[in-house]
């Protein structure tokens, strides 16, 4: 048996032991589902919170601006794993809610601080003349913001929002701290059951890569659609 054949035989045995025996691959599929659910709900919560906090940071009302600044400063200044554990074990401890929903809320709260800065920068990147034009047409401040400024800002900040979504998916690898069986936790379980570290670790890395690659391609297509109206 050549060295290549021996390596391939060892690889096949390890692959079978880690993923096929006792249907351990099902743990990874379950982990993918949990990761996707948490990430999708978290990004929706993050965008909603981010929009509200961005408007707070742009507000001329001192109290509202202060609230937005404090929120952004505190969330960006503390680790996401600490926030997850505080929200799960302290804030939502007395509430009977699914673990994945609580995790999504925690990641949404964390993401909201970063999304708020992206949205704020996007709104400020829109020429002030657009606001003046909207007001001169008889639109009030809210209508001008929602119908003229924000649609243009979203197109400008879409790539940054996509990047935040991708980062969010990778950050969800810490949900195992609250007992959720995500991709990383499934890999850890397989590693403990088989006493083999390389194969489960590389397996989870490949799954994350494929998941994020597919998401990147999808978001790129959406960005191209948004850019069709651009005049270059």
Coordinates of N, CA and C in Angstrom, one line a residue:
X1 N 0.9 -1.2 0.0 CA 0.0 0.0 0.0 C 0.9 1.2 0.0
X2 N 0.6 2.1 -0.9 CA 1.4 3.4 -1.0 C 1.0 4.3 0.1
X3 N 1.9 5.4 0.2 CA 1.6 6.3 1.3 C 0.3 7.1 1.0
X4 N 0.0 7.3 -0.3 CA -1.3 8.0 -0.6 C -2.5 7.1 -0.3
X5 N -2.4 5.9 -0.6 CA -3.5 4.9 -0.3 C -3.7 4.8 1.2
X6 N -2.6 4.8 1.9 CA -2.7 4.6 3.4 C -3.3 5.9 4.0
X7 N -2.9 7.0 3.5 CA -3.5 8.3 4.0 C -5.0 8.3 3.7
X8 N -5.4 7.9 2.4 CA -6.8 7.9 2.1 C -7.6 7.0 2.9
X9 N -7.0 5.8 3.2 CA -7.7 4.8 4.0 C -7.9 5.3 5.4
X10 N -6.9 6.0 6.0 CA -7.0 6.6 7.3 C -8.0 7.7 7.4
X11 N -8.0 8.5 6.3 CA -9.0 9.6 6.2 C -10.4 9.1 6.1
X12 N -10.6 8.0 5.3 CA -11.9 7.4 5.2 C -12.4 6.8 6.5
X13 N -11.5 6.2 7.3 CA -11.9 5.6 8.5 C -12.3 6.7 9.5
X14 N -11.5 7.8 9.6 CA -11.8 8.9 10.5 C -13.1 9.6 10.1
X15 N -13.3 9.8 8.8 CA -14.5 10.4 8.3 C -15.8 9.6 8.8
X16 N -15.7 8.2 8.6 CA -16.8 7.4 8.9 C -17.0 7.4 10.4
X17 N -15.9 7.4 11.2 CA -16.0 7.4 12.7 C -16.6 8.6 13.2
X18 N -16.3 9.8 12.6 CA -16.7 11.1 13.1 C -18.1 11.5 12.6
X19 N -18.4 11.1 11.4 CA -19.6 11.7 10.8 C -20.7 10.7 10.4
X20 N -20.3 9.4 10.1 CA -21.3 8.5 9.6 C -21.8 7.6 10.8
X21 N -20.8 7.1 11.6 CA -21.2 6.2 12.7 C -22.1 6.9 13.6
X22 N -23.2 6.1 14.0 CA -24.2 6.6 14.9 C -24.9 7.9 14.4
X23 N -24.9 8.1 13.1 CA -25.6 9.2 12.4 C -25.2 10.5 13.0
X24 N -23.9 10.7 13.3 CA -23.4 12.0 13.9 C -23.5 13.1 12.9
X25 N -23.6 12.9 11.6 CA -23.8 14.0 10.7 C -25.1 14.7 10.9
X26 N -26.1 14.0 11.5 CA -27.4 14.7 11.8 C -27.2 15.8 12.8
X27 N -26.2 15.7 13.7 CA -26.0 16.8 14.6 C -25.5 18.0 13.9
X28 N -24.7 17.8 12.9 CA -24.3 19.0 12.1 C -25.4 19.6 11.3
X29 N -26.3 18.8 10.7 CA -27.4 19.3 10.0 C -28.3 20.1 11.0
X30 N -28.5 19.6 12.2 CA -29.3 20.3 13.2 C -28.6 21.6 13.6
X31 N -27.3 21.6 13.7 CA -26.5 22.8 14.0 C -26.7 23.8 12.9
X32 N -26.7 23.4 11.7 CA -26.9 24.4 10.6 C -28.2 25.1 10.7
X33 N -29.3 24.3 11.0 CA -30.6 24.9 11.1 C -30.6 25.9 12.3
X34 N -30.0 25.5 13.4 CA -30.0 26.5 14.5 C -29.3 27.7 14.2
X35 N -28.1 27.6 13.6 CA -27.3 28.8 13.2 C -28.1 29.7 12.2
X36 N -28.7 29.1 11.3 CA -29.5 29.9 10.3 C -30.7 30.6 11.0
X37 N -31.4 29.9 11.9 CA -32.5 30.5 12.6 C -32.1 31.7 13.4
X38 N -31.1 31.4 14.2 CA -30.6 32.5 15.1 C -30.1 33.7 14.3
X39 N -29.3 33.4 13.3 CA -28.7 34.5 12.5 C -29.8 35.3 11.8
X40 N -30.8 34.7 11.2 CA -31.8 35.4 10.5 C -32.6 36.3 11.4
X41 N -33.1 35.8 12.5 CA -33.8 36.6 13.5 C -33.0 37.7 14.1
X42 N -31.7 37.4 14.3 CA -30.8 38.4 14.9 C -30.6 39.5 14.0
X43 N -30.4 39.2 12.7 CA -30.1 40.3 11.7 C -31.4 41.2 11.6
X44 N -32.6 40.7 11.7 CA -33.8 41.5 11.6 C -33.9 42.4 12.8
X45 N -33.6 41.8 14.0 CA -33.6 42.6 15.2 C -32.5 43.6 15.2
X46 N -31.4 43.3 14.7 CA -30.2 44.2 14.6 C -30.5 45.4 13.7
X47 N -31.2 45.1 12.6 CA -31.5 46.2 11.7 C -32.5 47.2 12.3
X48 N -33.5 46.6 12.9 CA -34.6 47.4 13.6 C -34.0 48.3 14.7
X49 N -33.2 47.6 15.6 CA -32.5 48.4 16.6 C -31.6 49.4 16.1
X50 N -30.8 49.0 15.1 CA -29.8 49.8 14.5 C -30.4 51.1 13.9
X51 N -31.6 50.9 13.2 CA -32.2 52.1 12.6 C -32.7 53.1 13.7
X52 N -33.3 52.5 14.8 CA -33.7 53.4 15.9 C -32.6 54.1 16.5
X53 N -31.5 53.4 16.8 CA -30.4 54.0 17.5 C -29.7 55.0 16.6
X54 N -29.6 54.7 15.3 CA -29.0 55.7 14.3 C -29.8 57.0 14.4
X55 N -31.1 56.9 14.4 CA -31.9 58.1 14.4 C -31.7 58.8 15.8
X56 N -31.5 58.1 16.8 CA -31.3 58.7 18.1 C -29.9 59.4 18.1
X57 N -28.9 58.8 17.5 CA -27.6 59.4 17.4 C -27.6 60.7 16.5
X58 N -28.5 60.7 15.6 CA -28.6 61.9 14.7 C -29.6 63.0 15.2
X59 N -30.3 62.6 16.3 CA -31.3 63.5 16.9 C -30.6 64.7 17.5
X60 N -31.2 65.9 17.4 CA -30.7 67.1 18.1 C -31.2 67.2 19.5
X61 N -32.2 66.3 19.9 CA -32.6 66.3 21.3 C -31.5 65.6 22.1
X62 N -31.1 66.4 23.1 CA -29.9 65.9 23.9 C -30.2 64.6 24.6
X63 N -31.4 64.4 25.2 CA -31.7 63.2 25.9 C -31.7 62.0 25.0
X64 N -32.3 62.1 23.9 CA -32.4 61.0 22.9 C -31.0 60.7 22.3
X65 N -30.3 61.7 22.0 CA -28.9 61.5 21.5 C -28.0 60.9 22.6
X66 N -28.2 61.3 23.9 CA -27.5 60.6 24.9 C -27.8 59.2 25.1
X67 N -29.1 58.8 25.0 CA -29.5 57.4 25.0 C -28.8 56.6 23.9
X68 N -28.8 57.1 22.7 CA -28.2 56.4 21.6 C -26.7 56.2 21.8
X69 N -26.1 57.3 22.2 CA -24.6 57.2 22.4 C -24.2 56.2 23.5
X70 N -25.0 56.2 24.6 CA -24.7 55.3 25.7 C -24.9 53.8 25.3
X71 N -26.0 53.6 24.6 CA -26.3 52.2 24.0 C -25.1 51.7 23.2
X72 N -24.8 52.5 22.2 CA -23.7 52.2 21.3 C -22.4 51.9 22.0
X73 N -22.1 52.8 23.0 CA -20.8 52.7 23.7 C -20.8 51.5 24.6
X74 N -21.9 51.2 25.3 CA -21.9 50.0 26.2 C -21.8 48.7 25.4
X75 N -22.6 48.6 24.4 CA -22.7 47.3 23.6 C -21.4 47.1 22.9
X76 N -20.8 48.1 22.3 CA -19.5 47.9 21.6 C -18.4 47.7 22.5
X77 N -18.5 48.1 23.8 CA -17.4 48.0 24.7 C -17.4 46.8 25.6
X78 N -18.4 45.9 25.4 CA -18.5 44.7 26.2 C -18.5 43.5 25.2
X79 N -17.9 42.3 25.6 CA -17.9 41.1 24.7 C -19.3 40.6 24.5
X80 N -19.5 40.1 23.3 CA -20.8 39.5 22.9 C -21.1 38.3 23.7
X81 N -20.1 37.5 24.1 CA -20.4 36.3 24.9 C -20.9 36.7 26.3
X82 N -20.4 37.8 26.8 CA -20.9 38.3 28.1 C -22.3 38.8 28.0
X83 N -22.6 39.5 26.9 CA -24.0 40.0 26.7 C -24.9 38.9 26.5
X84 N -24.5 37.8 25.8 CA -25.4 36.6 25.6 C -25.7 36.0 27.0
X85 N -24.7 35.8 27.8 CA -25.0 35.2 29.1 C -25.8 36.1 30.0
X86 N -25.6 37.4 30.0 CA -26.4 38.3 30.8 C -27.9 38.2 30.4
X87 N -28.1 38.3 29.1 CA -29.5 38.3 28.5 C -30.1 36.9 28.8
X88 N -29.4 35.8 28.7 CA -30.0 34.5 28.9 C -30.2 34.2 30.3
X89 N -29.1 34.3 31.1 CA -29.2 33.9 32.5 C -29.7 34.9 33.5
X90 N -29.8 36.2 33.1 CA -30.3 37.2 34.0 C -31.6 37.8 33.5
X91 N -31.6 38.4 32.3 CA -32.8 39.2 31.9 C -34.0 38.2 31.5
X92 N -33.7 37.2 30.8 CA -34.7 36.2 30.4 C -34.8 35.0 31.2
X93 N -34.1 35.0 32.3 CA -34.2 33.8 33.2 C -35.6 33.4 33.7
X94 N -36.4 34.4 34.1 CA -37.7 34.0 34.6 C -38.8 33.9 33.5
X95 N -38.3 34.1 32.2 CA -39.3 34.0 31.1 C -39.1 32.7 30.3
X96 N -40.2 32.0 30.1 CA -40.2 30.7 29.4 C -40.2 31.0 27.9
X97 N -39.0 31.0 27.3 CA -38.9 31.3 25.9 C -37.8 30.4 25.3
X98 N -38.0 30.0 24.0 CA -37.1 29.1 23.4 C -35.7 29.7 23.4
X99 N -34.7 28.8 23.6 CA -33.3 29.2 23.8 C -32.8 30.0 22.5
X100 N -33.2 29.5 21.3 CA -32.7 30.1 20.1 C -33.2 31.5 19.9
X101 N -34.5 31.7 20.4 CA -35.0 33.1 20.3 C -34.3 34.0 21.2
X102 N -34.0 33.6 22.5 CA -33.2 34.4 23.4 C -31.8 34.7 22.8
X103 N -31.2 33.7 22.2 CA -29.9 33.9 21.6 C -30.0 34.9 20.5
X104 N -31.0 34.8 19.7 CA -31.2 35.7 18.6 C -31.4 37.2 19.1
X105 N -32.1 37.3 20.1 CA -32.3 38.6 20.7 C -31.0 39.2 21.2
X106 N -30.2 38.4 21.9 CA -28.9 38.8 22.4 C -28.0 39.3 21.2
X107 N -27.9 38.5 20.1 CA -27.1 38.8 19.0 C -27.7 40.0 18.3
X108 N -29.0 40.1 18.3 CA -29.6 41.3 17.6 C -29.3 42.6 18.4
X109 N -29.3 42.5 19.7 CA -29.0 43.7 20.5 C -27.5 44.1 20.3
X110 N -26.6 43.1 20.2 CA -25.2 43.3 19.9 C -25.0 43.9 18.5
X111 N -25.7 43.3 17.5 CA -25.5 43.8 16.2 C -26.1 45.2 16.0
X112 N -27.1 45.5 16.7 CA -27.8 46.8 16.5 C -26.8 47.9 16.7
X113 N -25.9 47.8 17.7 CA -25.0 48.9 17.9 C -24.1 49.2 16.7
X114 N -23.6 48.1 16.1 CA -22.8 48.2 14.9 C -23.6 48.7 13.7
X115 N -24.8 48.1 13.5 CA -25.6 48.5 12.4 C -26.0 50.0 12.5
X116 N -26.2 50.5 13.7 CA -26.6 51.9 13.9 C -25.5 52.8 13.4
X117 N -24.2 52.5 13.6 CA -23.2 53.3 13.1 C -23.1 53.2 11.6
X118 N -23.4 52.1 11.0 CA -23.4 51.9 9.5 C -24.5 52.7 8.9
X119 N -25.7 52.7 9.6 CA -26.8 53.4 9.0 C -26.6 54.9 9.2
X120 N -26.1 55.3 10.4 CA -25.8 56.7 10.6 C -24.8 57.3 9.5
X121 N -23.8 56.5 9.3 CA -22.8 57.0 8.2 C -23.5 57.0 6.9
X122 N -24.4 56.1 6.6 CA -25.1 56.1 5.3 C -26.0 57.2 5.1
X123 N -26.7 57.6 6.2 CA -27.6 58.7 6.1 C -26.8 60.0 5.9
X124 N -25.7 60.1 6.7 CA -24.9 61.3 6.6 C -24.2 61.4 5.2
X125 N -24.1 60.3 4.5 CA -23.4 60.3 3.2 C -24.3 60.9 2.1
X126 N -25.6 60.9 2.3 CA -26.6 61.4 1.4 C -26.5 62.9 1.4
X127 N -26.4 63.5 0.2 CA -26.2 65.0 0.1 C -27.3 65.7 0.8
X128 N -27.0 66.7 1.5 CA -28.0 67.5 2.3 C -29.0 68.1 1.4
X129 N -28.6 68.3 0.1 CA -29.5 68.9 -0.9 C -30.8 68.1 -1.1
X130 N -30.6 66.7 -0.9 CA -31.7 65.8 -1.1 C -32.8 66.1 0.0
X131 N -32.4 66.4 1.2 CA -33.3 66.7 2.3 C -34.0 68.0 2.0
X132 N -33.2 69.0 1.5 CA -33.8 70.3 1.2 C -34.8 70.2 0.1
X133 N -34.5 69.4 -0.9 CA -35.4 69.2 -2.0 C -36.7 68.6 -1.5
X134 N -36.6 67.6 -0.6 CA -37.8 66.9 -0.1 C -38.7 67.9 0.7
X135 N -38.0 68.7 1.5 CA -38.8 69.7 2.3 C -39.4 70.8 1.4
X136 N -38.7 71.1 0.3 CA -39.3 72.1 -0.6 C -40.5 71.6 -1.4
X137 N -40.6 70.3 -1.5 CA -41.7 69.6 -2.2 C -42.9 69.5 -1.2
X138 N -42.8 69.9 0.0 CA -43.9 69.9 1.0 C -43.9 68.6 1.9
X139 N -42.8 67.8 1.8 CA -42.7 66.7 2.7 C -42.2 67.1 4.1
X140 N -42.8 66.5 5.1 CA -42.3 66.8 6.5 C -40.9 66.1 6.7
X141 N -40.4 66.2 7.9 CA -39.0 65.7 8.2 C -39.1 64.1 8.1
X142 N -40.2 63.5 8.7 CA -40.3 62.1 8.7 C -40.4 61.5 7.2
X143 N -41.3 62.2 6.4 CA -41.5 61.7 5.1 C -40.2 61.9 4.2
X144 N -39.5 63.0 4.4 CA -38.2 63.2 3.7 C -37.2 62.1 4.1
X145 N -37.2 61.8 5.3 CA -36.2 60.8 5.8 C -36.5 59.4 5.2
X146 N -37.8 59.0 5.3 CA -38.2 57.6 5.0 C -38.3 57.4 3.4
X147 N -38.7 58.5 2.7 CA -39.0 58.3 1.3 C -37.8 58.8 0.4
X148 N -36.9 59.6 0.9 CA -35.8 60.1 0.1 C -34.4 59.7 0.6
X149 N -34.2 60.0 1.9 CA -32.8 59.9 2.4 C -32.5 58.4 2.7
X150 N -33.4 57.7 3.4 CA -33.1 56.3 3.8 C -33.0 55.4 2.6
X151 N -33.8 55.5 1.6 CA -33.7 54.6 0.4 C -32.3 54.8 -0.3
X152 N -31.8 56.0 -0.4 CA -30.5 56.2 -0.9 C -29.4 55.7 0.0
X153 N -29.6 55.9 1.3 CA -28.6 55.5 2.2 C -28.4 53.9 2.2
X154 N -29.6 53.2 2.1 CA -29.5 51.8 2.1 C -28.7 51.2 1.0
X155 N -28.8 51.8 -0.2 CA -28.0 51.4 -1.3 C -26.6 51.6 -1.1
X156 N -26.2 52.7 -0.4 CA -24.8 53.0 -0.1 C -24.2 52.0 1.0
X157 N -25.1 51.7 1.9 CA -24.5 50.9 3.1 C -24.8 49.4 2.9
X158 N -25.4 49.0 1.8 CA -25.8 47.6 1.7 C -24.5 46.6 1.8
X159 N -23.4 46.9 1.2 CA -22.2 46.1 1.3 C -21.8 46.0 2.8
X160 N -21.8 47.1 3.5 CA -21.4 47.0 4.9 C -22.4 46.2 5.8
X161 N -23.7 46.3 5.4 CA -24.7 45.5 6.1 C -24.5 44.0 5.9
X162 N -24.2 43.7 4.6 CA -23.9 42.3 4.3 C -22.7 41.8 5.1
X163 N -21.7 42.6 5.2 CA -20.5 42.2 6.0 C -20.9 41.9 7.4
X164 N -21.7 42.8 8.0 CA -22.2 42.6 9.4 C -23.0 41.3 9.5
X165 N -23.8 41.0 8.5 CA -24.5 39.8 8.6 C -23.6 38.5 8.6
X166 N -22.6 38.6 7.7 CA -21.6 37.5 7.7 C -20.9 37.4 9.0
X167 N -20.5 38.5 9.6 CA -19.8 38.4 10.9 C -20.7 37.9 11.9
X168 N -22.0 38.2 11.8 CA -23.0 37.8 12.8 C -23.1 36.2 12.8
X169 N -23.1 35.7 11.6 CA -23.2 34.2 11.5 C -22.0 33.5 12.2
X170 N -20.8 34.1 12.0 CA -19.7 33.5 12.7 C -19.7 33.7 14.2
X171 N -20.3 34.8 14.6 CA -20.3 35.1 16.1 C -21.3 34.2 16.8
X172 N -22.3 33.6 16.0 CA -23.2 32.7 16.7 C -22.6 31.4 17.1
X173 N -21.3 31.2 16.8 CA -20.6 30.0 17.2 C -20.5 29.9 18.8
X174 N -20.8 31.0 19.5 CA -20.7 30.9 20.9 C -22.0 30.6 21.6
X175 N -23.1 30.2 20.8 CA -24.4 29.9 21.4 C -24.3 28.6 22.3
X176 N -23.3 27.9 22.1 CA -23.1 26.7 22.9 C -23.0 27.0 24.4
X177 N -22.7 28.2 24.7 CA -22.6 28.6 26.1 C -23.9 28.6 26.8
X178 N -25.0 28.6 26.0 CA -26.4 28.6 26.6 C -27.0 27.3 26.2
X179 N -26.3 26.3 25.8 CA -26.8 24.9 25.6 C -27.5 24.7 24.2
X180 N -27.3 25.6 23.3 CA -27.8 25.4 21.9 C -26.9 24.5 21.1
X181 N -27.4 23.6 20.3 CA -26.6 22.7 19.5 C -26.5 23.4 18.1
X182 N -25.6 24.3 18.0 CA -25.3 24.9 16.7 C -24.2 24.1 16.0
X183 N -23.6 24.7 14.9 CA -22.6 24.0 14.2 C -21.4 23.7 15.0
X184 N -20.9 24.7 15.7 CA -19.7 24.6 16.5 C -19.9 23.6 17.7
X185 N -21.1 23.7 18.3 CA -21.4 22.8 19.4 C -21.5 21.4 19.0
X186 N -22.0 21.2 17.8 CA -22.1 19.8 17.2 C -20.7 19.2 17.0
X187 N -19.8 20.1 16.4 CA -18.5 19.7 16.2 C -17.8 19.3 17.5
X188 N -18.0 20.1 18.6 CA -17.4 19.8 19.9 C -18.0 18.5 20.4
X189 N -19.2 18.2 20.2 CA -19.8 17.0 20.7 C -19.2 15.8 20.0
X190 N -19.0 15.9 18.7 CA -18.4 14.8 17.9 C -16.9 14.6 18.4
X191 N -16.3 15.7 18.6 CA -14.9 15.6 19.1 C -14.8 14.9 20.4
X192 N -15.7 15.2 21.3 CA -15.7 14.5 22.6 C -16.0 13.0 22.5
X193 N -17.0 12.7 21.6 CA -17.4 11.4 21.5 C -16.4 10.5 20.8
X194 N -15.6 11.0 19.9 CA -14.7 10.2 19.1 C -13.2 10.4 19.5
X195 N -13.0 11.3 20.4 CA -11.6 11.6 20.9 C -10.7 12.0 19.7
X196 N -11.3 12.6 18.7 CA -10.5 13.1 17.5 C -10.9 14.5 17.3
X197 N -9.9 15.4 17.3 CA -10.1 16.8 17.2 C -10.1 17.3 15.7
X198 N -9.1 16.9 14.9 CA -8.9 17.5 13.6 C -10.1 17.4 12.7
X199 N -10.7 16.2 12.6 CA -11.8 16.0 11.6 C -13.0 16.8 12.0
X200 N -13.5 16.8 13.2 CA -14.7 17.6 13.5 C -14.4 19.1 13.3
X201 N -13.2 19.6 13.7 CA -12.9 21.0 13.5 C -12.8 21.4 12.1
X202 N -12.2 20.6 11.2 CA -12.1 20.9 9.8 C -13.5 20.8 9.2
X203 N -14.3 19.8 9.7 CA -15.7 19.7 9.2 C -16.5 20.9 9.5
X204 N -16.5 21.4 10.7 CA -17.3 22.6 11.0 C -16.8 23.8 10.3
X205 N -15.4 23.9 10.1 CA -14.9 25.0 9.3 C -15.4 25.0 7.9
X206 N -15.5 23.8 7.3 CA -15.9 23.7 5.9 C -17.4 24.1 5.8
X207 N -18.2 23.6 6.8 CA -19.6 24.0 6.8 C -19.8 25.5 6.9
X208 N -19.1 26.1 7.8 CA -19.2 27.6 7.9 C -18.8 28.3 6.6
X209 N -17.7 27.8 6.0 CA -17.2 28.4 4.8 C -18.3 28.3 3.7
X210 N -18.8 27.1 3.5 CA -19.9 26.9 2.4 C -21.1 27.8 2.7
X211 N -21.5 27.8 3.9 CA -22.7 28.6 4.3 C -22.5 30.1 4.0
X212 N -21.3 30.6 4.4 CA -21.0 32.0 4.2 C -20.8 32.3 2.7
X213 N -20.2 31.4 2.0 CA -19.9 31.6 0.6 C -21.3 31.7 -0.2
X214 N -22.2 30.8 0.1 CA -23.5 30.8 -0.5 C -24.2 32.2 -0.2
X215 N -24.1 32.6 1.1 CA -24.8 33.8 1.5 C -24.1 35.0 0.8
X216 N -22.8 35.0 0.6 CA -22.1 36.0 0.0 C -22.5 36.2 -1.5
X217 N -22.7 35.0 -2.2 CA -23.1 35.1 -3.6 C -24.5 35.6 -3.7
X218 N -25.4 35.2 -2.8 CA -26.8 35.7 -2.8 C -26.8 37.2 -2.6
X219 N -26.1 37.7 -1.6 CA -26.1 39.1 -1.3 C -25.5 39.9 -2.4
X220 N -24.5 39.3 -3.1 CA -23.8 40.0 -4.2 C -24.8 40.2 -5.3
X221 N -25.7 39.2 -5.6 CA -26.7 39.3 -6.6 C -27.7 40.4 -6.2
X222 N -28.1 40.4 -5.0 CA -29.0 41.5 -4.5 C -28.4 42.9 -4.7
X223 N -27.1 43.0 -4.4 CA -26.4 44.3 -4.6 C -26.4 44.7 -6.0
X224 N -26.2 43.8 -6.9 CA -26.2 44.1 -8.4 C -27.5 44.6 -8.8
X225 N -28.6 44.0 -8.3 CA -30.0 44.5 -8.6 C -30.2 45.9 -8.1
X226 N -29.7 46.2 -6.9 CA -29.8 47.5 -6.3 C -29.0 48.6 -7.1
X227 N -27.9 48.1 -7.7 CA -27.0 49.0 -8.4 C -27.5 49.3 -9.9
X228 N -28.5 48.6 -10.3 CA -28.9 48.7 -11.7 C -29.3 50.1 -12.1
X229 N -29.9 50.8 -11.1 CA -30.4 52.2 -11.3 C -29.3 53.2 -11.3
X230 N -28.1 52.8 -10.9 CA -27.0 53.8 -10.8 C -26.6 54.3 -12.2
X231 N -26.3 55.5 -12.3 CA -25.8 56.1 -13.5 C -24.3 56.3 -13.4
X232 N -23.5 55.6 -14.1 CA -22.0 55.7 -14.0 C -21.5 56.5 -15.2

